Short mmCIF file of C-alpha atoms in Angstrom, two decimals:
data_model
loop_
_atom_site.label_atom_id
_atom_site.label_comp_id
_atom_site.label_asym_id
_atom_site.label_seq_id
_atom_site.Cartn_x
_atom_site.Cartn_y
_atom_site.Cartn_z
CA MET A 1 65.00 45.41 11.65
CA ILE A 2 65.24 42.67 9.10
CA PRO A 3 68.47 42.04 8.87
CA ASP A 4 70.24 41.60 5.67
CA ALA A 5 71.57 38.60 5.00
CA LEU A 6 70.84 34.94 7.72
CA THR A 7 72.96 32.26 7.37
CA GLN A 8 72.46 28.57 6.95
CA GLY A 9 73.18 27.92 10.70
CA GLN A 10 70.72 31.00 11.73
CA PHE A 11 67.74 30.29 8.54
CA ASP A 12 67.62 26.66 11.02
CA THR A 13 67.38 27.46 14.36
CA VAL A 14 65.27 30.51 13.69
CA TYR A 15 62.66 27.93 11.54
CA ASN A 16 62.98 25.07 13.60
CA PHE A 17 62.17 27.08 16.62
CA LEU A 18 58.83 28.98 14.47
CA SER A 19 57.53 25.74 14.00
CA LEU A 20 58.52 23.69 17.02
CA VAL A 21 55.59 26.73 18.34
CA ILE A 22 53.62 25.21 16.19
CA ALA A 23 53.64 21.89 16.86
CA ALA A 24 53.46 23.17 21.51
CA GLN A 25 50.42 25.53 20.21
CA LEU A 26 48.06 23.79 18.12
CA PHE A 27 48.83 20.17 21.03
CA THR A 28 49.15 22.49 24.42
CA ALA A 29 45.41 23.00 22.50
CA LEU A 30 44.65 19.90 21.60
CA PHE A 31 44.95 18.23 25.04
CA LEU A 32 43.36 21.09 26.29
CA THR A 33 40.29 20.06 24.14
CA PHE A 34 40.30 16.67 25.29
CA GLY A 35 41.41 16.95 28.87
CA LEU A 36 38.25 18.80 29.73
CA SER A 37 35.59 16.68 31.18
CA ARG A 38 38.97 15.55 32.73
CA ILE A 39 37.57 19.20 34.95
CA LEU A 40 34.63 19.91 37.25
CA PRO A 41 32.57 21.90 34.70
CA ARG A 42 32.86 25.28 37.30
CA TYR A 43 37.26 24.86 35.85
CA ARG A 44 36.40 24.76 32.09
CA LEU A 45 35.06 28.04 31.21
CA ALA A 46 39.46 28.80 32.09
CA ILE A 47 40.60 26.67 30.06
CA THR A 48 38.13 27.16 27.19
CA VAL A 49 40.35 30.23 28.00
CA ALA A 50 42.95 28.75 27.81
CA ILE A 51 42.79 26.25 23.97
CA VAL A 52 41.26 29.66 22.43
CA VAL A 53 44.67 31.40 23.75
CA CYS A 54 47.08 28.90 22.66
CA GLY A 55 45.18 27.87 19.43
CA ILE A 56 45.44 31.93 18.72
CA ALA A 57 48.86 31.87 19.35
CA ALA A 58 48.70 28.75 16.69
CA TYR A 59 47.56 30.75 14.06
CA HIS A 60 49.65 33.87 14.18
CA TYR A 61 52.89 31.24 14.19
CA PHE A 62 51.44 29.80 10.78
CA ARG A 63 51.49 32.99 9.62
CA ILE A 64 54.66 33.78 10.87
CA PHE A 65 56.32 30.45 9.38
CA ASP A 66 54.98 31.10 5.73
CA SER A 67 56.24 35.06 6.32
CA PHE A 68 59.74 34.11 7.77
CA LYS A 69 60.16 31.25 4.77
CA ALA A 70 58.72 34.31 2.24
CA ALA A 71 61.31 36.82 3.27
CA PHE A 72 64.75 35.28 2.23
CA VAL A 73 66.26 33.82 -0.63
CA SER A 74 68.45 31.15 -0.04
CA ASP A 75 71.78 31.51 -2.57
CA SER A 76 75.54 30.21 -2.24
CA VAL A 77 78.66 33.15 -1.98
CA GLY A 78 81.25 32.16 -2.77
CA GLY A 79 81.28 28.58 -2.47
CA VAL A 80 79.06 29.28 1.45
CA ASP A 81 74.86 27.98 1.27
CA GLY A 82 73.03 31.08 3.22
CA TYR A 83 70.02 33.41 2.82
CA THR A 84 69.94 37.11 1.63
CA ALA A 85 66.28 38.81 2.31
CA ALA A 86 63.54 38.88 -1.16
CA VAL A 87 63.50 41.54 -3.20
CA GLY A 88 59.63 42.86 -2.45
CA GLU A 89 58.47 40.55 0.24
CA SER A 90 59.14 41.75 4.10
CA PHE A 91 59.57 39.30 7.38
CA ASN A 92 56.38 40.63 8.95
CA GLU A 93 56.66 41.15 12.52
CA GLY A 94 53.26 42.50 13.09
CA TYR A 95 50.79 39.09 13.51
CA ARG A 96 53.21 38.89 16.64
CA TYR A 97 51.44 41.82 18.44
CA VAL A 98 48.01 41.26 16.94
CA ASP A 99 49.08 37.75 18.70
CA TRP A 100 49.82 39.36 21.88
CA LEU A 101 46.66 41.81 20.92
CA LEU A 102 44.39 39.58 21.14
CA THR A 103 46.40 36.84 23.65
CA VAL A 104 47.48 38.45 26.88
CA PRO A 105 44.47 40.37 27.95
CA LEU A 106 42.99 36.65 27.75
CA LEU A 107 46.33 35.40 29.66
CA LEU A 108 44.82 37.54 32.70
CA LEU A 109 41.94 36.45 32.17
CA GLU A 110 42.87 32.19 31.95
CA LEU A 111 44.46 33.07 35.15
CA ILE A 112 42.01 35.24 37.49
CA ALA A 113 39.71 32.75 36.47
CA ILE A 114 41.27 30.15 37.61
CA LEU A 115 42.14 32.09 41.16
CA ALA A 116 38.59 32.54 41.59
CA LEU A 117 38.69 35.98 43.26
CA ALA A 118 35.85 37.46 44.65
CA ARG A 119 33.43 38.30 42.06
CA LYS A 120 33.75 42.07 43.38
CA VAL A 121 37.39 42.01 43.18
CA GLN A 122 37.67 40.04 40.35
CA SER A 123 35.82 42.89 37.88
CA GLY A 124 37.80 45.67 38.29
CA LEU A 125 41.15 43.82 37.84
CA ILE A 126 41.00 42.13 34.91
CA VAL A 127 39.71 45.96 33.53
CA ARG A 128 42.56 47.31 34.59
CA LEU A 129 44.62 44.85 34.05
CA MET A 130 43.31 44.65 29.98
CA VAL A 131 44.20 48.65 29.70
CA ALA A 132 47.58 47.95 30.73
CA ALA A 133 48.06 45.16 28.10
CA GLY A 134 46.37 46.52 25.87
CA LEU A 135 48.85 49.86 25.77
CA MET A 136 51.74 47.74 27.12
CA ILE A 137 51.50 46.47 23.41
CA ILE A 138 50.25 49.68 21.42
CA LEU A 139 53.62 51.39 23.14
CA GLY A 140 55.73 48.98 21.87
CA TYR A 141 55.21 47.75 18.52
CA PRO A 142 56.15 51.67 16.92
CA GLY A 143 60.27 50.72 18.77
CA GLU A 144 60.16 46.99 18.06
CA ILE A 145 59.10 48.31 13.05
CA SER A 146 61.64 51.02 13.75
CA GLY A 147 65.88 50.88 12.22
CA ASP A 148 66.95 53.32 14.98
CA ASN A 149 67.98 52.16 18.46
CA GLY A 150 66.61 55.46 20.79
CA VAL A 151 62.90 54.37 19.47
CA ARG A 152 63.42 51.89 19.79
CA GLY A 153 64.96 52.34 23.24
CA LEU A 154 62.09 54.55 24.13
CA PHE A 155 59.20 53.16 23.41
CA GLY A 156 60.66 49.72 24.87
CA LEU A 157 60.73 52.13 28.39
CA LEU A 158 56.99 53.82 27.51
CA SER A 159 55.83 49.93 26.88
CA THR A 160 57.91 48.59 30.41
CA ILE A 161 55.53 50.68 32.53
CA PRO A 162 52.15 48.96 31.87
CA PHE A 163 54.30 45.88 32.15
CA ALA A 164 55.86 46.17 34.44
CA TYR A 165 52.54 46.99 36.85
CA ILE A 166 50.93 44.43 35.77
CA LEU A 167 53.43 41.54 37.17
CA PHE A 168 53.32 43.50 40.47
CA VAL A 169 49.39 43.15 40.39
CA LEU A 170 49.18 39.60 39.30
CA PHE A 171 52.39 38.47 41.60
CA ARG A 172 50.55 40.63 44.55
CA GLN A 173 47.53 39.21 44.08
CA LEU A 174 48.60 35.75 43.42
CA SER A 175 50.17 35.86 46.25
CA LYS A 176 47.65 37.14 48.52
CA SER A 177 45.11 34.12 46.93
CA LEU A 178 47.82 32.28 48.02
CA ALA A 179 45.97 31.34 51.84
CA THR A 180 42.43 31.50 50.48
CA GLN A 181 44.18 28.42 48.22
CA PRO A 182 44.01 24.47 48.39
CA VAL A 183 46.60 23.04 49.84
CA SER A 184 47.23 20.61 47.09
CA VAL A 185 47.44 23.38 44.64
CA ARG A 186 49.52 26.41 47.10
CA GLY A 187 53.10 24.87 46.02
CA THR A 188 52.35 24.74 42.07
CA LEU A 189 50.35 28.13 42.46
CA SER A 190 53.63 29.77 44.31
CA ARG A 191 56.26 28.30 41.49
CA LEU A 192 53.37 29.10 39.38
CA ARG A 193 54.07 33.42 40.16
CA TRP A 194 58.22 33.11 39.45
CA LEU A 195 57.14 31.63 35.86
CA LEU A 196 55.69 34.09 34.85
CA LEU A 197 57.95 36.42 35.95
CA LEU A 198 60.55 34.69 34.55
CA SER A 199 58.67 33.75 31.07
CA TRP A 200 57.10 37.92 30.75
CA GLY A 201 60.63 38.48 31.58
CA VAL A 202 62.33 37.04 27.85
CA TYR A 203 60.22 39.68 26.01
CA PRO A 204 61.65 42.97 27.42
CA ILE A 205 65.15 41.24 26.89
CA ALA A 206 64.46 39.71 23.30
CA TYR A 207 62.75 43.50 22.55
CA LEU A 208 65.98 45.08 23.20
CA LEU A 209 68.63 42.44 22.27
CA PRO A 210 69.24 45.00 18.92
CA LEU A 211 69.99 47.80 21.26
CA LEU A 212 73.35 46.16 22.56
CA ASN A 213 75.07 45.87 19.22
CA ILE A 214 75.31 43.04 18.67
CA ALA A 215 75.99 42.10 14.98
CA GLY A 216 72.93 42.63 13.44
CA SER A 217 72.01 39.02 11.88
CA ASP A 218 72.84 36.91 15.55
CA ALA A 219 70.87 39.95 17.71
CA TRP A 220 67.96 39.20 15.25
CA VAL A 221 67.91 35.62 15.14
CA ALA A 222 68.47 36.34 18.97
CA LYS A 223 64.75 37.59 19.33
CA GLN A 224 62.89 35.54 17.13
CA VAL A 225 65.00 32.34 19.68
CA GLY A 226 64.25 34.96 22.35
CA TYR A 227 60.31 35.56 22.09
CA SER A 228 59.28 31.59 20.56
CA VAL A 229 60.21 30.52 23.76
CA ALA A 230 58.46 33.28 25.41
CA ASP A 231 55.28 32.08 23.33
CA ILE A 232 55.28 28.42 24.75
CA VAL A 233 56.53 28.99 28.53
CA ALA A 234 53.63 32.34 28.44
CA LYS A 235 50.76 30.03 26.74
CA ALA A 236 51.16 26.29 26.66
CA ILE A 237 52.99 25.07 30.08
CA TYR A 238 51.30 27.89 31.37
CA ALA A 239 48.55 26.75 30.73
CA LEU A 240 49.50 23.04 31.07
CA ILE A 241 50.04 24.48 34.14
CA ILE A 242 46.73 25.86 34.39
CA PHE A 243 44.60 22.41 33.61
CA TYR A 244 47.08 20.91 36.65
CA VAL A 245 45.99 23.57 38.60
CA ALA A 246 41.83 22.82 37.62
CA ARG A 247 42.46 19.14 37.88
CA MET A 248 43.52 19.25 41.62
CA LYS A 249 41.28 21.62 42.65
CA SER A 250 38.46 19.84 41.26
CA TYR A 251 39.34 16.58 43.65
CA ASP A 252 39.60 19.05 46.62
CA ASP A 253 36.08 20.11 45.54
CA ASP A 254 34.62 16.86 44.77
CA PRO A 255 35.45 14.00 46.46
CA GLU A 256 33.65 11.28 44.42
CA PHE A 257 34.45 13.48 41.22
CA ALA A 258 38.63 12.10 42.38
CA ARG A 259 36.80 8.46 43.14
CA VAL A 260 36.23 8.41 39.77
CA GLU A 261 38.70 9.78 38.05
CA LEU A 262 41.39 8.75 39.91
CA SER A 263 42.87 4.87 39.78
CA THR A 264 42.69 3.00 42.75
CA GLU A 265 46.37 3.32 43.12
CA ASP A 266 46.82 6.62 42.79
CA ALA A 267 43.57 7.52 45.47
CA PRO A 268 44.84 7.39 48.43
CA PRO A 269 48.16 9.62 48.32
CA ILE A 270 46.12 12.43 47.52
CA LEU A 271 42.66 11.41 48.97
CA ALA A 272 43.88 11.87 52.29
CA ARG A 273 46.33 15.01 51.86
CA MET B 1 74.72 15.05 5.15
CA ILE B 2 71.73 14.79 2.73
CA PRO B 3 73.04 12.68 -0.15
CA ASP B 4 73.99 15.05 -3.17
CA ALA B 5 71.64 12.20 -5.91
CA LEU B 6 69.82 9.30 -5.07
CA THR B 7 68.68 6.01 -7.28
CA GLN B 8 64.49 6.54 -7.84
CA GLY B 9 64.03 2.98 -5.78
CA GLN B 10 65.98 5.16 -3.13
CA PHE B 11 64.13 8.31 -3.45
CA ASP B 12 60.99 6.09 -3.68
CA THR B 13 61.39 3.43 -0.53
CA VAL B 14 61.89 6.90 1.44
CA TYR B 15 58.96 8.74 0.18
CA ASN B 16 56.77 5.83 1.12
CA PHE B 17 58.41 4.92 4.35
CA LEU B 18 57.75 8.46 5.59
CA SER B 19 54.24 8.80 4.08
CA LEU B 20 53.73 5.17 5.60
CA VAL B 21 54.09 7.06 9.08
CA ILE B 22 52.02 9.70 8.74
CA ALA B 23 49.02 7.58 7.85
CA ALA B 24 50.48 5.01 10.94
CA GLN B 25 49.82 8.22 13.02
CA LEU B 26 46.76 9.88 12.18
CA PHE B 27 45.19 7.18 12.27
CA THR B 28 46.67 5.71 15.50
CA ALA B 29 45.80 9.23 17.11
CA LEU B 30 41.79 9.30 15.54
CA PHE B 31 40.89 5.41 16.11
CA LEU B 32 42.63 6.71 20.59
CA THR B 33 40.03 9.48 19.99
CA PHE B 34 36.23 7.54 19.03
CA GLY B 35 38.18 5.11 21.88
CA LEU B 36 38.41 7.73 25.04
CA SER B 37 35.41 6.54 26.07
CA ARG B 38 35.62 3.04 25.51
CA ILE B 39 38.07 3.19 28.67
CA LEU B 40 37.13 4.31 32.43
CA PRO B 41 37.74 8.33 32.88
CA ARG B 42 40.54 6.58 34.60
CA TYR B 43 42.62 5.90 32.47
CA ARG B 44 41.70 8.80 29.89
CA LEU B 45 44.29 11.32 30.63
CA ALA B 46 47.22 9.14 29.47
CA ILE B 47 45.23 8.06 26.58
CA THR B 48 45.14 11.69 25.88
CA VAL B 49 48.61 12.55 25.99
CA ALA B 50 48.74 8.79 23.11
CA ILE B 51 46.94 10.48 20.82
CA VAL B 52 48.88 14.39 21.66
CA VAL B 53 51.98 11.81 21.10
CA CYS B 54 50.91 10.56 17.24
CA GLY B 55 49.22 14.22 16.73
CA ILE B 56 52.72 16.07 16.79
CA ALA B 57 54.73 13.25 15.12
CA ALA B 58 52.14 12.94 12.84
CA TYR B 59 52.36 17.01 11.62
CA HIS B 60 56.21 16.47 12.19
CA TYR B 61 56.31 14.22 9.67
CA PHE B 62 54.04 15.93 6.83
CA ARG B 63 56.90 18.55 7.43
CA ILE B 64 60.00 16.07 7.27
CA PHE B 65 57.57 14.58 3.26
CA ASP B 66 57.65 18.14 1.84
CA SER B 67 60.78 18.72 3.33
CA PHE B 68 61.76 15.93 1.24
CA LYS B 69 60.20 16.58 -1.79
CA ALA B 70 61.42 18.99 -2.27
CA ALA B 71 64.65 19.19 -0.85
CA PHE B 72 65.41 16.08 -4.92
CA VAL B 73 64.51 17.57 -8.29
CA SER B 74 64.61 14.88 -10.39
CA ASP B 75 66.70 13.57 -14.00
CA SER B 76 67.64 11.39 -15.73
CA VAL B 77 72.03 10.65 -16.58
CA GLY B 78 72.90 8.61 -19.27
CA GLY B 79 68.75 7.01 -19.48
CA VAL B 80 68.91 6.01 -15.71
CA ASP B 81 66.30 8.08 -13.85
CA GLY B 82 67.03 9.29 -10.35
CA TYR B 83 67.33 12.45 -7.98
CA THR B 84 70.19 15.20 -7.67
CA ALA B 85 69.60 17.29 -3.49
CA ALA B 86 68.17 20.61 -5.02
CA VAL B 87 69.86 23.24 -5.08
CA GLY B 88 68.49 26.33 -2.74
CA GLU B 89 66.67 23.84 -1.00
CA SER B 90 68.03 21.54 1.92
CA PHE B 91 66.51 18.31 3.88
CA ASN B 92 65.71 19.94 7.52
CA GLU B 93 66.92 16.78 9.41
CA GLY B 94 66.17 19.52 12.18
CA TYR B 95 61.99 18.06 12.55
CA ARG B 96 62.48 15.28 13.81
CA TYR B 97 64.55 16.72 16.68
CA VAL B 98 62.24 19.64 17.28
CA ASP B 99 59.13 15.54 17.43
CA TRP B 100 61.12 14.47 19.01
CA LEU B 101 62.03 17.11 22.11
CA LEU B 102 58.33 17.04 22.12
CA THR B 103 56.73 13.20 22.30
CA VAL B 104 59.82 11.58 23.89
CA PRO B 105 58.35 13.21 27.31
CA LEU B 106 55.07 12.35 26.77
CA LEU B 107 56.03 8.26 25.98
CA LEU B 108 57.14 8.48 29.89
CA LEU B 109 54.60 10.25 31.29
CA GLU B 110 51.93 8.30 28.82
CA LEU B 111 53.94 4.71 30.13
CA ILE B 112 54.19 5.95 34.11
CA ALA B 113 50.51 7.30 33.85
CA ILE B 114 48.81 4.17 33.33
CA LEU B 115 51.54 1.69 35.41
CA ALA B 116 50.09 4.70 38.49
CA LEU B 117 52.65 4.14 40.44
CA ALA B 118 51.93 4.94 43.78
CA ARG B 119 52.06 9.11 43.38
CA LYS B 120 55.42 10.24 45.40
CA VAL B 121 57.75 7.75 43.21
CA GLN B 122 56.03 8.88 40.41
CA SER B 123 56.62 12.29 40.58
CA GLY B 124 60.20 12.22 41.86
CA LEU B 125 60.14 9.89 38.88
CA ILE B 126 59.10 12.20 36.00
CA VAL B 127 61.95 15.24 37.02
CA ARG B 128 64.36 12.35 36.67
CA LEU B 129 63.38 10.98 33.53
CA MET B 130 62.95 14.23 31.60
CA VAL B 131 66.42 15.92 32.00
CA ALA B 132 67.65 12.90 30.94
CA ALA B 133 65.69 13.04 27.45
CA GLY B 134 65.96 16.78 26.89
CA LEU B 135 69.86 15.52 27.84
CA MET B 136 70.11 12.58 25.03
CA ILE B 137 67.83 14.58 21.56
CA ILE B 138 69.54 17.87 22.57
CA LEU B 139 73.02 16.11 22.94
CA GLY B 140 71.88 14.10 19.40
CA TYR B 141 70.99 16.93 17.55
CA PRO B 142 74.84 18.87 16.98
CA GLY B 143 75.71 14.61 15.56
CA GLU B 144 72.76 14.10 13.33
CA ILE B 145 73.73 17.66 11.67
CA SER B 146 77.95 17.49 11.42
CA GLY B 147 79.18 15.34 7.62
CA ASP B 148 82.26 14.74 9.81
CA ASN B 149 82.75 11.22 11.24
CA GLY B 150 84.24 11.50 14.24
CA VAL B 151 81.89 14.95 15.94
CA ARG B 152 78.98 12.56 14.54
CA GLY B 153 80.46 9.32 17.22
CA LEU B 154 81.08 11.48 19.54
CA PHE B 155 78.31 13.56 20.11
CA GLY B 156 76.16 9.87 19.60
CA LEU B 157 77.55 8.59 22.62
CA LEU B 158 77.62 11.63 24.48
CA SER B 159 73.92 11.23 24.11
CA THR B 160 73.91 7.60 24.30
CA ILE B 161 75.32 8.08 28.71
CA PRO B 162 71.21 10.17 28.82
CA PHE B 163 69.14 7.59 26.94
CA ALA B 164 70.92 4.14 28.47
CA TYR B 165 70.35 5.57 31.82
CA ILE B 166 65.56 6.14 30.73
CA LEU B 167 66.35 2.50 29.30
CA PHE B 168 67.59 1.05 32.70
CA VAL B 169 65.17 2.70 35.08
CA LEU B 170 61.47 2.43 32.12
CA PHE B 171 62.71 -1.20 32.20
CA ARG B 172 63.12 -2.28 36.62
CA GLN B 173 60.26 0.08 37.10
CA LEU B 174 58.05 -2.04 34.60
CA SER B 175 59.03 -5.16 36.36
CA LYS B 176 59.17 -3.96 40.07
CA SER B 177 55.01 -2.60 38.87
CA LEU B 178 54.49 -6.24 37.63
CA ALA B 179 53.33 -7.44 41.17
CA THR B 180 51.03 -4.89 41.57
CA GLN B 181 48.52 -4.72 37.91
CA PRO B 182 45.57 -7.16 37.34
CA VAL B 183 46.65 -10.83 36.37
CA SER B 184 44.95 -9.38 32.90
CA VAL B 185 47.84 -7.33 31.76
CA ARG B 186 51.24 -9.21 33.49
CA GLY B 187 51.78 -10.36 30.32
CA THR B 188 50.91 -7.40 27.90
CA LEU B 189 53.30 -4.90 30.80
CA SER B 190 55.47 -7.85 30.57
CA ARG B 191 56.25 -8.02 27.14
CA LEU B 192 55.72 -4.25 26.61
CA ARG B 193 58.67 -3.84 28.25
CA TRP B 194 60.81 -5.98 25.03
CA LEU B 195 59.65 -3.96 22.79
CA LEU B 196 60.80 -0.45 24.35
CA LEU B 197 64.31 -2.26 24.58
CA LEU B 198 63.85 -3.33 20.73
CA SER B 199 62.30 -0.34 18.89
CA TRP B 200 64.00 2.29 21.06
CA GLY B 201 67.20 1.07 20.27
CA VAL B 202 66.27 1.20 16.50
CA TYR B 203 67.62 4.92 16.95
CA PRO B 204 71.08 5.13 17.73
CA ILE B 205 71.49 1.95 15.30
CA ALA B 206 70.13 4.20 12.64
CA TYR B 207 72.09 7.13 13.41
CA LEU B 208 75.14 5.39 13.61
CA LEU B 209 75.00 3.99 10.30
CA PRO B 210 76.57 7.02 8.65
CA LEU B 211 79.58 5.60 10.66
CA LEU B 212 79.69 2.23 8.85
CA ASN B 213 81.74 3.79 6.12
CA ILE B 214 78.33 1.97 3.96
CA ALA B 215 78.41 3.84 0.05
CA GLY B 216 76.37 7.73 1.79
CA SER B 217 73.38 7.68 -0.25
CA ASP B 218 72.50 3.48 1.47
CA ALA B 219 73.12 4.82 4.47
CA TRP B 220 70.93 8.13 4.37
CA VAL B 221 68.59 5.54 3.29
CA ALA B 222 68.48 3.50 5.24
CA LYS B 223 68.85 5.56 8.25
CA GLN B 224 65.07 7.36 7.18
CA VAL B 225 64.04 4.47 6.83
CA GLY B 226 65.19 3.42 10.34
CA TYR B 227 64.06 6.63 12.30
CA SER B 228 60.39 5.78 10.27
CA VAL B 229 59.89 1.90 11.39
CA ALA B 230 61.17 2.63 15.00
CA ASP B 231 58.72 6.21 15.12
CA ILE B 232 55.53 3.93 14.21
CA VAL B 233 56.56 0.96 17.04
CA ALA B 234 57.11 3.29 19.48
CA LYS B 235 54.92 5.95 19.59
CA ALA B 236 52.02 4.33 17.41
CA ILE B 237 51.44 0.51 17.77
CA TYR B 238 53.13 1.08 22.00
CA ALA B 239 50.53 4.41 21.86
CA LEU B 240 48.30 1.13 21.41
CA ILE B 241 48.66 -1.61 23.23
CA ILE B 242 48.14 1.43 25.91
CA PHE B 243 44.83 1.36 24.67
CA TYR B 244 44.78 -1.93 25.63
CA VAL B 245 46.27 -2.16 28.98
CA ALA B 246 44.41 1.13 29.83
CA ARG B 247 41.05 -1.78 28.53
CA MET B 248 41.50 -3.85 30.19
CA LYS B 249 42.49 -2.51 33.67
CA SER B 250 38.66 -0.69 33.28
CA TYR B 251 36.96 -4.86 33.40
CA ASP B 252 39.39 -5.37 35.77
CA ASP B 253 38.43 -2.78 37.77
CA ASP B 254 34.91 -2.10 37.14
CA PRO B 255 32.79 -5.33 36.65
CA GLU B 256 29.27 -2.96 35.68
CA PHE B 257 31.55 -1.77 33.13
CA ALA B 258 33.16 -4.44 31.84
CA ARG B 259 28.76 -6.16 30.94
CA VAL B 260 28.55 -3.16 29.20
CA GLU B 261 31.00 -2.99 27.10
CA LEU B 262 31.76 -5.76 26.14
CA SER B 263 29.88 -8.86 23.63
CA THR B 264 28.22 -11.72 25.31
CA GLU B 265 31.01 -14.43 23.73
CA ASP B 266 33.72 -12.79 24.68
CA ALA B 267 32.76 -12.05 28.85
CA PRO B 268 33.20 -14.87 29.93
CA PRO B 269 36.64 -16.42 29.64
CA ILE B 270 37.49 -12.19 30.06
CA LEU B 271 34.88 -12.53 33.57
CA ALA B 272 36.31 -15.81 34.82
CA ARG B 273 39.55 -15.41 35.15
#
């Protein structure tokens, strides 16, 4: 539930985190757009998907930012500045869910594309993961907008089943693929598995915060910060790591490309590995 | 603390400096975007990072500009035009800190990438500098938003430790790398060390201005101007110098590229060195 009032500090915290997410997504998308020609053509579609994911997230965060600003009006009670819920304007949590409905399947696609699993495994896997992602998000929403903790808990639980399935499948596939990856990216991909668990793990924690009987507005602020941080890690930072993997794989696939792309000082250690 | 009132001259000064920063960052980013194909591929990622840094700064200065305009309303007291702090709208210093949180690590990356240190040194260095940059900014913020000079001084002091560490490491690395750089850029890189100290040095001075017992609004205006000038030098001018270094190194690496890029009048002295 959206709180009736926020202190100045709480309002500023949410405000600055929402703006941080806009900047992070927008400029990650820009960086990757310029970076496309720094990797081999075979990896450019995966990075294009990453650009789209960050772009979609930036769009929704502009909306979330505006919705947040409109939903609270400044006031001063007993000389203390603060904010109260605006009459007739309500913060729209729906934007996050529309965003996730579009970006989560794309994030899965991005990861699988860069792993370049055998084509047979790939298409079956993608279908199953996308169905699970859709279910996860659709089942989460009724709990998110409910003011009742029982409803929130129930839908949270239902949503966790496809969530756990996705993470289990991704973690296993990433682990299985490690052996077939170039040595130069094995360490990064191995750490990426844990980043995936860590960043995705923040979403259910943020979702469940309102159940912990923390004072309403504190839990709500922590939830907004949690979703914001998780979106930065799971979309922007994740995309930058995938770009790094694509770049290393490009060097590995094509020594001539590596020669052109790397300065003479860089070249020996990377090419010599 | 944000002043209760500004004179017309103070308001105009801040207003015009904020607008200057927007123009400087936005069009440096535009220049570098078009300039990417004027350097060898191996230096383009570093310049892409510079484009992103200037873009992020432009985004935040648009926000700072709007926040400043909303935070002060025009009035006329005793026939003298001026501005008073708006009720319910407060100038958000948070934008600067969100901006620095994103851009300072990228600035460090930019410099290290163009120096092209041996890859082994590079990754360890980057991690240590980024951690220090994060600490520096996070420790500075509580003092920045505090109205208490003791709190400001304490957090300013704490923040100065990682700040000094970063500058020490960068200065030493730049100095050490000079010997391995092409003769054509040695002078520029040597001067860049001093520009780095000069431009970064403005931040702590601006930060500490409110402690000097200057009348509140004068100190605040000087701080805004100081941060603005420092952001132009540390991001836009710094990026242009790095672009110049990348261009000189490109000529040095590839005489054929130099022949295509340089007009006949330019060519002899540069190629003949």
